[in-house]
mmCIF file of C-alpha atoms in Angstrom:
data_model
loop_
_atom_site.group_PDB
_atom_site.id
_atom_site.type_symbol
_atom_site.label_atom_id
_atom_site.label_comp_id
_atom_site.label_asym_id
_atom_site.label_seq_id
_atom_site.Cartn_x
_atom_site.Cartn_y
_atom_site.Cartn_z
ATOM 1 C CA UNK S 1326 90.140 137.073 -59.762
ATOM 2 C CA UNK S 1327 90.300 133.518 -58.432
ATOM 3 C CA UNK S 1328 87.327 132.009 -56.992
ATOM 4 C CA UNK S 1329 87.523 130.246 -53.364
ATOM 5 C CA UNK S 1330 87.195 127.283 -55.294
ATOM 6 C CA UNK S 1331 90.772 127.965 -56.571
ATOM 7 C CA UNK S 1332 92.072 128.882 -53.637
ATOM 8 C CA UNK S 1333 91.445 125.975 -51.205
ATOM 9 C CA UNK S 1334 92.932 123.750 -54.790
ATOM 10 C CA UNK S 1335 95.954 125.297 -54.380
ATOM 11 C CA UNK S 1336 96.146 125.225 -50.563
ATOM 12 C CA UNK S 1337 95.504 121.841 -50.709
ATOM 13 C CA UNK S 1338 98.380 120.821 -53.478
ATOM 14 C CA UNK S 1339 101.428 123.148 -51.562
ATOM 15 C CA UNK S 1340 99.785 121.507 -48.402
ATOM 16 C CA UNK S 1341 99.721 118.386 -49.395
ATOM 17 C CA UNK S 1342 104.121 119.272 -51.952
ATOM 18 C CA UNK S 1343 104.745 120.715 -48.029
ATOM 19 C CA UNK S 1344 103.814 116.862 -46.161
ATOM 20 C CA UNK S 1345 105.832 115.111 -48.837
ATOM 21 C CA UNK S 1346 109.029 117.451 -49.015
ATOM 22 C CA UNK S 1347 108.337 116.368 -44.761
ATOM 23 C CA UNK S 1348 108.288 113.243 -45.306
ATOM 24 C CA UNK S 1349 110.533 112.608 -48.270
ATOM 25 C CA UNK S 1350 113.193 114.766 -46.144
ATOM 26 C CA UNK S 1351 113.392 112.905 -42.494
ATOM 27 C CA UNK S 1352 113.128 109.943 -43.954
ATOM 28 C CA UNK S 1353 116.204 110.180 -46.279
ATOM 29 C CA UNK S 1354 118.031 112.404 -44.066
ATOM 30 C CA UNK S 1355 116.877 112.148 -40.243
ATOM 31 C CA UNK S 1356 116.328 108.506 -40.249
ATOM 32 C CA UNK S 1357 119.998 107.102 -41.176
ATOM 33 C CA UNK S 1358 121.366 108.785 -38.549
ATOM 34 C CA UNK S 1359 118.507 107.185 -35.665
ATOM 35 C CA UNK S 1360 118.921 103.934 -33.929
ATOM 36 C CA UNK S 1361 116.998 100.864 -36.384
ATOM 37 C CA UNK S 1362 115.227 100.028 -33.251
ATOM 38 C CA UNK S 1363 113.625 103.316 -32.758
ATOM 39 C CA UNK S 1364 109.636 103.733 -33.030
ATOM 40 C CA UNK S 1365 109.891 106.055 -35.918
ATOM 41 C CA UNK S 1366 110.914 104.145 -38.020
ATOM 42 C CA UNK S 1367 107.671 102.654 -38.486
ATOM 43 C CA UNK S 1368 106.442 105.096 -40.373
ATOM 44 C CA UNK S 1369 108.416 104.907 -43.024
ATOM 45 C CA UNK S 1370 108.879 102.545 -45.748
ATOM 46 C CA UNK S 1371 112.709 100.267 -46.308
ATOM 47 C CA UNK S 1372 115.548 102.780 -47.745
ATOM 48 C CA UNK S 1373 115.162 101.140 -51.111
ATOM 49 C CA UNK S 1374 111.726 102.487 -51.969
ATOM 50 C CA UNK S 1375 113.555 106.247 -51.287
ATOM 51 C CA UNK S 1376 115.161 105.193 -54.872
ATOM 52 C CA UNK S 1377 112.025 103.107 -56.082
ATOM 53 C CA UNK S 1378 109.112 105.435 -56.115
ATOM 54 C CA UNK S 1379 110.813 108.708 -57.949
ATOM 55 C CA UNK S 1380 112.451 107.357 -60.069
ATOM 56 C CA UNK S 1381 108.630 105.197 -60.956
ATOM 57 C CA UNK S 1382 107.168 108.056 -60.597
ATOM 58 C CA UNK S 1383 108.684 110.026 -62.795
ATOM 59 C CA UNK S 1384 108.921 107.752 -65.570
ATOM 60 C CA UNK S 1385 104.848 107.472 -65.480
ATOM 61 C CA UNK S 1386 104.946 111.429 -65.841
ATOM 62 C CA UNK S 1387 107.399 110.977 -68.932
ATOM 63 C CA UNK S 1388 104.815 108.111 -69.759
ATOM 64 C CA UNK S 1389 101.977 110.914 -69.527
ATOM 65 C CA UNK S 1390 103.690 113.540 -71.565
ATOM 66 C CA UNK S 1391 104.726 111.483 -74.203
ATOM 67 C CA UNK S 1392 101.135 110.462 -74.825
ATOM 68 C CA UNK S 1393 99.356 113.505 -74.677
ATOM 69 C CA UNK S 1394 101.946 115.173 -76.829
ATOM 70 C CA UNK S 1395 100.593 111.877 -79.434
ATOM 71 C CA UNK S 1396 97.611 112.711 -78.757
ATOM 72 C CA UNK S 1397 97.432 116.321 -79.361
ATOM 73 C CA UNK S 1398 99.957 115.695 -82.867
ATOM 74 C CA UNK S 1399 97.602 113.228 -83.901
ATOM 75 C CA UNK S 1400 94.382 115.300 -83.441
ATOM 76 C CA UNK S 1401 95.806 117.884 -84.950
ATOM 77 C CA UNK S 1402 96.943 115.729 -88.048
ATOM 78 C CA UNK S 1403 93.782 114.815 -88.824
ATOM 79 C CA UNK S 1404 92.415 118.002 -88.839
ATOM 80 C CA UNK S 1405 94.464 119.002 -91.546
ATOM 81 C CA UNK S 1406 93.545 116.169 -93.467
ATOM 82 C CA UNK S 1407 89.774 117.226 -93.472
ATOM 83 C CA UNK S 1408 90.761 120.856 -94.072
ATOM 84 C CA UNK S 1409 92.785 120.089 -97.313
#
């Protein structure tokens, strides 16, 4: 059974993902069809960042995954040497 804290954290993650998805979708799909002098443009970054931010986030994710796998393999290697 999930505790109340687990449910709250899960709800927060889902809500954050939904807000991020809606923001990015409006930024990429809706904004190009609106006049550039419309007031909604002040809430969004320049369009170049629509590519730069996801690429940087993906590279950071790959970096963290690689560091995690490397550390697990390194610890596993040390553990097998001690048992020999």
